[in-house]
Coordinates of C-alpha atoms and ligand atoms in Angstrom, one line a residue:
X1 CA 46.8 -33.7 62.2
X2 CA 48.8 -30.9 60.6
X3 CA 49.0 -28.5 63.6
X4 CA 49.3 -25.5 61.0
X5 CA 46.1 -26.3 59.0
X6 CA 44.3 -28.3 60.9
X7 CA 43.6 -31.1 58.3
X8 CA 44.2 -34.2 58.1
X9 CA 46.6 -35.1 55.3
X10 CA 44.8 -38.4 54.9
X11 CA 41.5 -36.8 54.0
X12 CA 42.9 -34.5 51.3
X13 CA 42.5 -35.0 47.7
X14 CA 44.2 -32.5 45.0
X15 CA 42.6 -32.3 42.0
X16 CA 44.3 -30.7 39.0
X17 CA 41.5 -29.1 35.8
X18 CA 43.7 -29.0 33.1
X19 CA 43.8 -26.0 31.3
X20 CA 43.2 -28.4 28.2
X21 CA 40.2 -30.0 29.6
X22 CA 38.5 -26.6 31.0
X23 CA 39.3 -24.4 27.9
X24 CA 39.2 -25.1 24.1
X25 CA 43.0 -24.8 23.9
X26 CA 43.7 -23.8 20.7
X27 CA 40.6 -21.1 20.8
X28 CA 41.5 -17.7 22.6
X29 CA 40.1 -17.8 26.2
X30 CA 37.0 -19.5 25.6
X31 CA 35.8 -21.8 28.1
X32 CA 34.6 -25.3 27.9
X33 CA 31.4 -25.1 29.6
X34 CA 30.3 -28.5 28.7
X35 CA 33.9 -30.3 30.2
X36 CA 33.9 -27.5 33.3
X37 CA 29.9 -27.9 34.7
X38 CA 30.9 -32.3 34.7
X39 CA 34.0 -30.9 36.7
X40 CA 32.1 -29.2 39.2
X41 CA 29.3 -31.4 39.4
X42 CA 32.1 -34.3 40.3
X43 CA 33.7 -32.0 42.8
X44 CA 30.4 -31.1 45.1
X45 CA 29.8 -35.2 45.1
X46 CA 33.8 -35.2 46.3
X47 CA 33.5 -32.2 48.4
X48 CA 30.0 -33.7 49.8
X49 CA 31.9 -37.4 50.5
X50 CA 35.0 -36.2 52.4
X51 CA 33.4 -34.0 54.4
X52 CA 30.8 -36.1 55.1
X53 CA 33.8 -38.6 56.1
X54 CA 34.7 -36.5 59.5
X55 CA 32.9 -37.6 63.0
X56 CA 30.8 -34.2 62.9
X57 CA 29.5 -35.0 59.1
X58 CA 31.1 -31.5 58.1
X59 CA 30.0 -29.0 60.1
X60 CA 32.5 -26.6 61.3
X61 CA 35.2 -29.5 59.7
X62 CA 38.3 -28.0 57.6
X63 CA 37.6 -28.4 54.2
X64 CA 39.1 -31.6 52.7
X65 CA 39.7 -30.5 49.0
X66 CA 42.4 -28.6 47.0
X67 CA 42.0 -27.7 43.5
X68 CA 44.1 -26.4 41.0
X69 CA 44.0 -25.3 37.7
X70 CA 45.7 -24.9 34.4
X71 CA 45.2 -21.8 31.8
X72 CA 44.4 -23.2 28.5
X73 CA 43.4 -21.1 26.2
X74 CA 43.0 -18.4 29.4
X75 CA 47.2 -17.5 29.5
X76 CA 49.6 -19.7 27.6
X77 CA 48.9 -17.4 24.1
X78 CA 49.3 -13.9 26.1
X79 CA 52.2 -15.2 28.4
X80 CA 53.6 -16.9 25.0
X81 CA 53.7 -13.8 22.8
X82 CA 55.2 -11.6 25.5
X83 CA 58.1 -14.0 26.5
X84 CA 57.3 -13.7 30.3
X85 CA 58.2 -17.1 31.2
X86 CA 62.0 -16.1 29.7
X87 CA 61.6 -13.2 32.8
X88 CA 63.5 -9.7 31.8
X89 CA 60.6 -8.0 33.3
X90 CA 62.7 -5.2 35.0
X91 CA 64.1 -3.9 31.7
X92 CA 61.0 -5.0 29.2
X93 CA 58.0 -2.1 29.3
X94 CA 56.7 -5.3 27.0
X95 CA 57.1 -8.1 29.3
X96 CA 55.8 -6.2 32.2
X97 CA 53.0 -5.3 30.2
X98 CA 52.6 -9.6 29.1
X99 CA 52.6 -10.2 32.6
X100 CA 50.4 -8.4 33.4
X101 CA 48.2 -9.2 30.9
X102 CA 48.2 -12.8 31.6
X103 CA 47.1 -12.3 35.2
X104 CA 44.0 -11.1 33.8
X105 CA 43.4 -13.7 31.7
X106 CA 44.6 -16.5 34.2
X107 CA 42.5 -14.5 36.7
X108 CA 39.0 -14.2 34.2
X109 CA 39.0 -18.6 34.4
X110 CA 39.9 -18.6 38.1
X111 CA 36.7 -16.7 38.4
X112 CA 35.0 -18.9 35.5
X113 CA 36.0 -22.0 37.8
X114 CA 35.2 -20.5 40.8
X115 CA 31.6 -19.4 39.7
X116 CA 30.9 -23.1 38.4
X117 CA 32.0 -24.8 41.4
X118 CA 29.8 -22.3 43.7
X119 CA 26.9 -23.0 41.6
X120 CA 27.2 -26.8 42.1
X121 CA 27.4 -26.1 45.9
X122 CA 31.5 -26.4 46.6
X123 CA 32.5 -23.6 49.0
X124 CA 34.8 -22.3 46.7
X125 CA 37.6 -19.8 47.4
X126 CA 40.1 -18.1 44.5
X127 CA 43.6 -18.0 45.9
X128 CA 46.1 -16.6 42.9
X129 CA 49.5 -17.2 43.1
X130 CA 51.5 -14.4 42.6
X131 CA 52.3 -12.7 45.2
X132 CA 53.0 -15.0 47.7
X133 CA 54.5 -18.0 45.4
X134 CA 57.7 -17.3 44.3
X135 CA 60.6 -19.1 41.8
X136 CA 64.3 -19.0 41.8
X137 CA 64.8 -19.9 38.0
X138 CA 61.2 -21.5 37.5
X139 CA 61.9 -23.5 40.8
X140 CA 58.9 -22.9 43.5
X141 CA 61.0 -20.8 46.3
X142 CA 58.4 -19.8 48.0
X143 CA 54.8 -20.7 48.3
X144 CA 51.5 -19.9 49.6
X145 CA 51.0 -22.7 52.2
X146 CA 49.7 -20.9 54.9
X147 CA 46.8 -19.0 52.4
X148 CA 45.6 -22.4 51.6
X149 CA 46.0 -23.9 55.3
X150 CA 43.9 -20.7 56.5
X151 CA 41.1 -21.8 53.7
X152 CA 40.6 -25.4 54.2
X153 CA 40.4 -24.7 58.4
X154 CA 37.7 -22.4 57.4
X155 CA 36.2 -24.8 55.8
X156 CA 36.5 -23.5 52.1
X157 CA 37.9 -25.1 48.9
X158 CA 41.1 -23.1 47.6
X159 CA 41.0 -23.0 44.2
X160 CA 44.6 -22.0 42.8
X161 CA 45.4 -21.9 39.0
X162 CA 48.9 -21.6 37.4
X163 CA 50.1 -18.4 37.5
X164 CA 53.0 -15.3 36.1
X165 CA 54.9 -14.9 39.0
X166 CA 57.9 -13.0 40.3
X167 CA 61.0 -14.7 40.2
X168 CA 64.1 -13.8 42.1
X169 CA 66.8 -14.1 39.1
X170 CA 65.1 -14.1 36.0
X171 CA 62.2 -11.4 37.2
X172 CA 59.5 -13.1 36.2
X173 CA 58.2 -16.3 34.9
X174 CA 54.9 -18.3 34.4
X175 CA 54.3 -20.9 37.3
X176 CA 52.4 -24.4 35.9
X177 CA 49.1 -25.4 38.0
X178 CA 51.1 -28.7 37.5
X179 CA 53.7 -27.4 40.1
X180 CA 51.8 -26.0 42.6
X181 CA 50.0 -29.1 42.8
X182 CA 53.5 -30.6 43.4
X183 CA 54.5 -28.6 45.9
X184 CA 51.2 -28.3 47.9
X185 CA 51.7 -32.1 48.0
X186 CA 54.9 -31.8 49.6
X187 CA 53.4 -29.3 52.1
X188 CA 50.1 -31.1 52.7
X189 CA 51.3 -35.1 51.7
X190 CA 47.3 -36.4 50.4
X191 CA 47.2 -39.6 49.4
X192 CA 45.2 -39.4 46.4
X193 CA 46.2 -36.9 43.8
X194 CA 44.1 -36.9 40.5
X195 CA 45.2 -34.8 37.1
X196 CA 42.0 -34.5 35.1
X197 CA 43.5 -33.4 31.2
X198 CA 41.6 -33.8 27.6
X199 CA 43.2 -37.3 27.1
X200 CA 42.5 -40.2 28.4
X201 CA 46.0 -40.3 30.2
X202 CA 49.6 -40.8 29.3
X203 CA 50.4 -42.2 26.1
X204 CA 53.1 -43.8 24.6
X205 CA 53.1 -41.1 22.1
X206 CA 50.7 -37.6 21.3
X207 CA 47.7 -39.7 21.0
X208 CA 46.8 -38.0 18.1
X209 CA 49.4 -40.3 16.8
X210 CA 48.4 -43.4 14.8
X211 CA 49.1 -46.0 16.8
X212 CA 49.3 -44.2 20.0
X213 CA 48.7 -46.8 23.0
X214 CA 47.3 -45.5 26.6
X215 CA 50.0 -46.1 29.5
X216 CA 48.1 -47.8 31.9
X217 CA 50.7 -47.8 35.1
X218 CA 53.5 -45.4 35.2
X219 CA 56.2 -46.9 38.3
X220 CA 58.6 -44.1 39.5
X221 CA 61.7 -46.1 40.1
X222 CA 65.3 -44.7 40.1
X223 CA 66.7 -48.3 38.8
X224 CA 64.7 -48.4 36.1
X225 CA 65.3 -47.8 31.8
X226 CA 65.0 -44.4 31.3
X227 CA 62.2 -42.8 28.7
X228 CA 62.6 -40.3 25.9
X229 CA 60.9 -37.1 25.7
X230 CA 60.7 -35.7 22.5
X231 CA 61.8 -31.8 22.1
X232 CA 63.7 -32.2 25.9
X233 CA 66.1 -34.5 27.0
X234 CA 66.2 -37.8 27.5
X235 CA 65.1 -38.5 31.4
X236 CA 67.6 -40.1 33.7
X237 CA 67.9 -37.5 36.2
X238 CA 66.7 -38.8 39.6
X239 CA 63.5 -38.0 40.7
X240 CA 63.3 -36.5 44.1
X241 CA 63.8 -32.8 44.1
X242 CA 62.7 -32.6 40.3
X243 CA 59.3 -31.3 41.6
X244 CA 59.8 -27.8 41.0
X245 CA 62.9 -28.0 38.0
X246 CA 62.6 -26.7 34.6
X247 CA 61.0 -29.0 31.9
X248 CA 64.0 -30.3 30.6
X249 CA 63.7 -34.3 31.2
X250 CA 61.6 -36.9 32.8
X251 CA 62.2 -38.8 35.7
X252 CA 63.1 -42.6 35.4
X253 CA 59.9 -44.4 34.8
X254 CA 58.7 -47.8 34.0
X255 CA 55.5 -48.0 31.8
X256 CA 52.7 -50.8 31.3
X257 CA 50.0 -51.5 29.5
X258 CA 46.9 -52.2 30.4
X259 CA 47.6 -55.9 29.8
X260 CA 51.2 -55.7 31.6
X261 CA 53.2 -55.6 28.8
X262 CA 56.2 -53.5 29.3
X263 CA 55.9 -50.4 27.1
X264 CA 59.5 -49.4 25.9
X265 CA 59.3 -45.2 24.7
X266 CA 57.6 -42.4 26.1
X267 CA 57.1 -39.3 23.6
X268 CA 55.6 -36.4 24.5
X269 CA 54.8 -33.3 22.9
X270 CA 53.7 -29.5 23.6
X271 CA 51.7 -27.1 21.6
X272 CA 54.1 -23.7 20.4
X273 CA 52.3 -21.7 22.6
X274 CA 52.9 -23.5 25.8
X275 CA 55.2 -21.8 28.3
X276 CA 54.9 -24.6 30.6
X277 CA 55.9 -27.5 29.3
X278 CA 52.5 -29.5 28.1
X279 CA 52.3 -33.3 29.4
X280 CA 56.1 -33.4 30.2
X281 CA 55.8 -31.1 32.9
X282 CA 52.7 -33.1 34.6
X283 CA 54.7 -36.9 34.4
X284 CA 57.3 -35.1 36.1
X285 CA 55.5 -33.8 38.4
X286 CA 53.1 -36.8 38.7
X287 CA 56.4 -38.7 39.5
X288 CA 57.6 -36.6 42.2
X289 CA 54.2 -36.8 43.7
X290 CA 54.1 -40.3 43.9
X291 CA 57.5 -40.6 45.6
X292 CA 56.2 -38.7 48.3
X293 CA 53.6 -41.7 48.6
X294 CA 50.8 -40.8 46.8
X295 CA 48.7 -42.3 44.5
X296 CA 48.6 -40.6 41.4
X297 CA 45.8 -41.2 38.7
X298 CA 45.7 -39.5 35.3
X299 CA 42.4 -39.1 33.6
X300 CA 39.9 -37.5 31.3
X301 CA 37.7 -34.9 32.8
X302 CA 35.1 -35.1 30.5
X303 CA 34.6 -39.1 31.0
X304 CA 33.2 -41.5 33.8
X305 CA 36.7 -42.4 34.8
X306 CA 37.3 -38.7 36.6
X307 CA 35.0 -39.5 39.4
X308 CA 36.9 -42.6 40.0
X309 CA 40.4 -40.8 39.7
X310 CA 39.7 -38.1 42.1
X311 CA 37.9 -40.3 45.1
X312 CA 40.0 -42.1 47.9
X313 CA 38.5 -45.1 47.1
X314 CA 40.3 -47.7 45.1
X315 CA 40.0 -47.4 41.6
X316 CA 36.9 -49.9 40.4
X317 CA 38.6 -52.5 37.4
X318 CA 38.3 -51.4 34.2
X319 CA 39.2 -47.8 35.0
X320 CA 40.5 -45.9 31.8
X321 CA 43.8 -43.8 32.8
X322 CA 47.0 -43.6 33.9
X323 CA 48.0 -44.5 37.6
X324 CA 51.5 -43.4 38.6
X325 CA 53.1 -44.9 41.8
X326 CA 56.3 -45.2 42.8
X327 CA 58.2 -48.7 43.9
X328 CA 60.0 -47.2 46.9
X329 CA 58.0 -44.2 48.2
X330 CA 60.8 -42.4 49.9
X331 CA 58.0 -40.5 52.2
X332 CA 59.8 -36.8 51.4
X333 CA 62.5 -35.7 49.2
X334 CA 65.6 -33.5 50.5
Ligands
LIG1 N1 52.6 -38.8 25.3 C1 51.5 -38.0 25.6 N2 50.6 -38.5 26.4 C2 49.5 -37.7 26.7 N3 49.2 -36.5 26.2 C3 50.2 -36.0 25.4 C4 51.3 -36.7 25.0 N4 52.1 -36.0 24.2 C5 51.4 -34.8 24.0 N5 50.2 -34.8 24.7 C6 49.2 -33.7 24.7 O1 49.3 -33.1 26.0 C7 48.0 -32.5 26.3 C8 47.8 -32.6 27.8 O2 48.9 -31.9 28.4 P1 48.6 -30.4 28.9 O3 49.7 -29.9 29.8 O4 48.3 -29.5 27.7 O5 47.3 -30.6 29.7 P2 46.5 -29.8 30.8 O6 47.1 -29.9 32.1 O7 45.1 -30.2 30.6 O8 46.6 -28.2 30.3 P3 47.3 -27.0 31.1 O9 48.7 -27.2 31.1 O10 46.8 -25.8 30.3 O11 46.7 -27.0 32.4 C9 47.0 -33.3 25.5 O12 46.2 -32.4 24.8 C10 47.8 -34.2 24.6 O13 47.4 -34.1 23.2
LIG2 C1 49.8 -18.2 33.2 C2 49.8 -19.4 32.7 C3 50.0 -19.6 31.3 C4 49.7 -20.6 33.7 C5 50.1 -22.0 33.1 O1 49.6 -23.0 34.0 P1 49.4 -24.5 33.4 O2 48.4 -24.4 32.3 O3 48.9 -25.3 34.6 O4 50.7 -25.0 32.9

């Protein structure tokens, strides 16, 4: 039991919407209703089954649930045009103005996600960011732990989203849901941790690529080859501690298929208008989740397998997705 919030790490799930799953991405903050209401309808059954889990059946039980959730079409083109993830906000009437701008867009789908999940009967709570997360150049510095602690004791599902946030050198900058999802897991250490996106997973490739083949099993080990990332370095940096870094490389990784055949290159790309990294940013952060002994499971939000990614069970065989796990969980990085 975490004396601060009361919860049991081992009955926590975070649960990442991607922005590209929630939102059309490449159409100016419009919504998608059809991927979002699945989304919710999947977290009530969640929500209903871990609370359902605790000796009192849920009643007057902190809440079990974190979710967090990217911008989409809802931020990366307003926080893209102004430059606010370059920071300069001090001495930039225009950047100020971007940032601001972006909050109310970010802030228009938390409410969007909020209102859905609260329909479907998830006790639902909007906690934004900025304000009480911080970065020291796009590195989380300070965070809103205690804000989400308060929530789930109450018994209420925080519901974060990525963010523009101060930063203490550069000004400003735009914070990744895919981050905050890293460092809650630091904070709150769940042992399931499911990114929901509008692919089925990691690829070898952008899947929109011919040929592009689904990674099945992504292992986070600091001996292993390391993968390419288009457009960014190639990753050999080690992995602990990379949780909150720029997107500039990926982590060590080993990928399979689903048949166990080794897969040998990792490509990834990002859309012009993303000031947070695209897919890169979530295998890092996926990585430095599952050193600190998660299990991390990649998958569609719109498809079957999402249920399955987001529950403690096991996975069921034949699940479509990408687990990540790493080969010598290091239970915390320094
Ligand atoms: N190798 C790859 N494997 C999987 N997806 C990739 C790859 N390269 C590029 N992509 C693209 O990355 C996108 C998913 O990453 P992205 O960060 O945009 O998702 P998200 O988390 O749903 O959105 P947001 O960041 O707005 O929350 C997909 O639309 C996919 O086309
Ligand atoms: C304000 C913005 C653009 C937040 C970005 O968060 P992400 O979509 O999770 O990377």
């Amino acid at each position: 039991m975490d004396p601060e919030s009361g919860v049991e790490p081992e009955l926590l799930t975070v649960v990442k919407l991607g922005g590209a799953a929630i939102t059309h991405k490449h159409a100016f903050e419009t919504l998608n209703q059809e991927v979002l209401q699945a989304c919710a309808r999947l977290l009530a059954a969640l929500h209903r089954q871990l609370s359902c889990s605790t000796e009192d059946g849920g009643s007057g039980a902190p809440a079990r649930l974190v979710v967090v959730h990217g911008a989409g079409s809802f931020g990366h083109h307003t926080a893209s045009q102004a430059g606010v993830a370059h920071g300069g906000i001090a001495a930039s009437p225009a950047v100020r103005r971007g940032f601001a701008d972006t909050r109310a867009s970010v802030t228009r789908l938390n409410h969007l996600v909020v209102s859905a999940l609260l329909a479907a009967g998830v006790p639902a709570a909007g906690l934004s960011p900025c304000g009480a997360w911080t970065t020291r150049q796009r590195r989380v510095a300070s965070d809103g732990y205690a804000a989400v602690a308060g929530l789930l004791a109450a018994g209420l599902v925080p519901v974060l989203h990525g963010d523009a946030v101060l930063d203490e050198e550069l000004g400003c900058t735009i914070l990744s849901g895919d981050l905050i999802v890293g460092r809650l897991c630091e904070r709150f250490r769940p042992p399931v941790v499911a990114f929901l996106t509008n692919v089925d997973g990691i690829f070898d490739r952008p899947p929109e690529q011919e040929g592009a083949q689904l990674i099945a099993r992504l292992e986070v080990d600091g001996t292993t080859d390391a993968a390419d990332s288009s457009g960014s370095s190639s990753g050999s940096s080690s992995i602990c501690g990379q949780s909150s870094s720029s997107p500039a490389s990926l982590p060590r990784l080993a990928a399979y298929a689903a048949d166990g055949s080794r897969v040998s290159s990792l490509q990834t790309a990002a859309a012009a208008h993303d000031t947070t990294g695209g897919v890169a940013t979530k295998i890092r952060e996926a990585a430095a989740v599952a050193c600190l002994g998660a299990e991390v499971r990649i998958a569609s939000a719109g498809e079957p397998s999402a249920a399955a990614a987001c529950s403690p069970a096991p996975l069921p065989a034949g699940w479509v997705g990408t687990l990540v796990k790493c080969s010598r969980s290091i239970g915390g990085c320094t």
